[in-house]
Amino acid sequence: VKLAAAGAQQLSNMSWSFATLRITDLPLFDAISAASISQMSTFDPQNLSMTAWSWATLGLVNRPLMSAIAEAALEEMPAFKSQELNNIVWSYATLGICDLPLLDAIAAAALLKMSDFN
């Protein structure tokens, strides 16, 4: 799959797969990041949280990507499930990125979904 032709699901699945295997290929992740940023408006909450989780799992700080994820997540926040909220807040905390508007939105969304958390 050429990354420019990959969709949100393919890009987030690639990120997740490499992170799960603990494979850090910086040129590949740079290409995935660029392709993801250009298509961020098509990412749903699962794609957003999986992508953030992948970078955090590998300890890769990519501020442009994480800023794009935060911006898209703010738009999609009502659709986030409790696990997706958990994954995205863990990712930002793990990477040491403090995005106050995102954290405020996650806190508000989590309060509404409190019964979903175990």
Coordinates of C-alpha atoms in Angstrom, one line a residue:
V1 CA 0.0 0.0 0.0
K2 CA 1.4 3.4 -0.9
L3 CA 1.0 5.6 2.1
A4 CA -0.4 8.5 0.1
A5 CA -3.3 6.2 -1.0
A6 CA -3.8 4.7 2.5
G7 CA -7.0 5.6 4.4
A8 CA -7.3 6.4 8.0
Q9 CA -8.0 2.8 9.1
Q10 CA -5.0 1.5 7.1
L11 CA -2.7 4.2 8.6
S12 CA -3.8 3.7 12.2
N13 CA -3.6 -0.1 11.7
M14 CA 0.0 0.2 10.4
S15 CA 1.0 2.4 13.3
W16 CA -0.7 -0.1 15.8
S17 CA 0.9 -3.1 14.2
F18 CA 4.5 -1.7 14.3
A19 CA 4.0 -0.4 17.8
T20 CA 2.7 -3.8 19.0
L21 CA 5.8 -5.4 17.6
R22 CA 8.0 -2.7 19.1
I23 CA 9.4 -1.9 15.6
T24 CA 10.6 1.7 15.4
D25 CA 11.4 2.6 11.8
L26 CA 11.7 6.4 11.9
P27 CA 11.5 7.0 8.1
L28 CA 8.3 4.8 8.0
F29 CA 6.8 6.6 11.0
D30 CA 7.6 10.0 9.5
A31 CA 5.8 8.9 6.3
I32 CA 2.8 7.5 8.3
S33 CA 2.7 10.8 10.2
A34 CA 2.7 12.9 7.1
A35 CA 0.0 10.8 5.4
S36 CA -2.1 10.8 8.6
I37 CA -1.9 14.6 9.1
S38 CA -3.0 15.1 5.5
Q39 CA -6.1 12.9 6.2
M40 CA -6.8 13.7 9.8
S41 CA -10.3 15.0 9.1
T42 CA -11.2 11.4 8.0
F43 CA -10.0 9.8 11.3
D44 CA -12.7 8.5 13.6
P45 CA -12.1 8.2 17.4
Q46 CA -10.7 4.7 17.1
N47 CA -8.2 5.8 14.5
L48 CA -7.2 8.8 16.5
S49 CA -6.7 6.9 19.7
M50 CA -4.9 4.0 18.1
T51 CA -2.5 6.4 16.3
A52 CA -1.8 8.3 19.5
W53 CA -1.3 5.0 21.4
S54 CA 1.1 3.7 18.8
W55 CA 3.4 6.7 19.0
A56 CA 3.3 6.8 22.8
T57 CA 4.0 3.0 23.0
L58 CA 7.2 3.5 21.0
G59 CA 8.0 6.8 22.9
L60 CA 8.0 8.8 19.6
V61 CA 7.2 12.4 20.1
N62 CA 5.8 13.9 16.9
R63 CA 4.3 17.3 17.9
P64 CA 2.8 18.1 14.5
L65 CA 1.0 14.7 14.5
M66 CA -0.1 15.0 18.1
S67 CA -1.4 18.5 17.5
A68 CA -3.4 17.3 14.5
I69 CA -4.8 14.4 16.6
A70 CA -5.8 16.8 19.4
E71 CA -7.5 19.1 17.0
A72 CA -9.4 16.2 15.3
A73 CA -10.2 14.6 18.7
L74 CA -11.8 17.9 19.9
E75 CA -14.2 17.7 16.9
E76 CA -15.0 14.0 17.5
M77 CA -15.1 14.0 21.3
P78 CA -18.8 13.2 21.7
A79 CA -18.3 10.0 19.7
F80 CA -15.3 8.8 21.8
K81 CA -15.9 5.6 23.7
S82 CA -14.5 5.2 27.2
Q83 CA -11.6 3.0 26.0
E84 CA -10.7 5.5 23.3
L85 CA -10.7 8.3 25.9
N86 CA -8.4 6.2 28.1
N87 CA -6.0 5.5 25.2
I88 CA -5.7 9.0 24.1
V89 CA -5.2 10.5 27.5
W90 CA -2.6 7.8 28.4
S91 CA -0.8 8.6 25.1
Y92 CA -0.5 12.3 25.8
A93 CA 0.5 11.7 29.4
T94 CA 3.1 9.1 28.4
L95 CA 4.6 11.5 25.8
G96 CA 4.6 14.4 28.3
I97 CA 2.4 16.5 26.0
C98 CA 0.0 18.8 27.9
D99 CA -2.8 20.0 25.6
L100 CA -5.1 21.7 28.0
P101 CA -8.1 22.0 25.6
L102 CA -7.9 18.3 24.8
L103 CA -7.5 17.3 28.5
D104 CA -10.5 19.5 29.5
A105 CA -12.6 17.9 26.7
I106 CA -11.5 14.4 27.7
A107 CA -12.4 15.2 31.4
A108 CA -15.8 16.5 30.4
A109 CA -16.5 13.5 28.2
A110 CA -15.2 11.0 30.8
L111 CA -17.6 12.5 33.4
L112 CA -20.5 11.8 31.0
K113 CA -19.3 8.2 30.5
M114 CA -18.3 7.5 34.1
S115 CA -20.5 4.4 34.3
D116 CA -18.6 2.9 31.3
F117 CA -15.3 2.9 33.0
N118 CA -14.3 -0.3 35.0

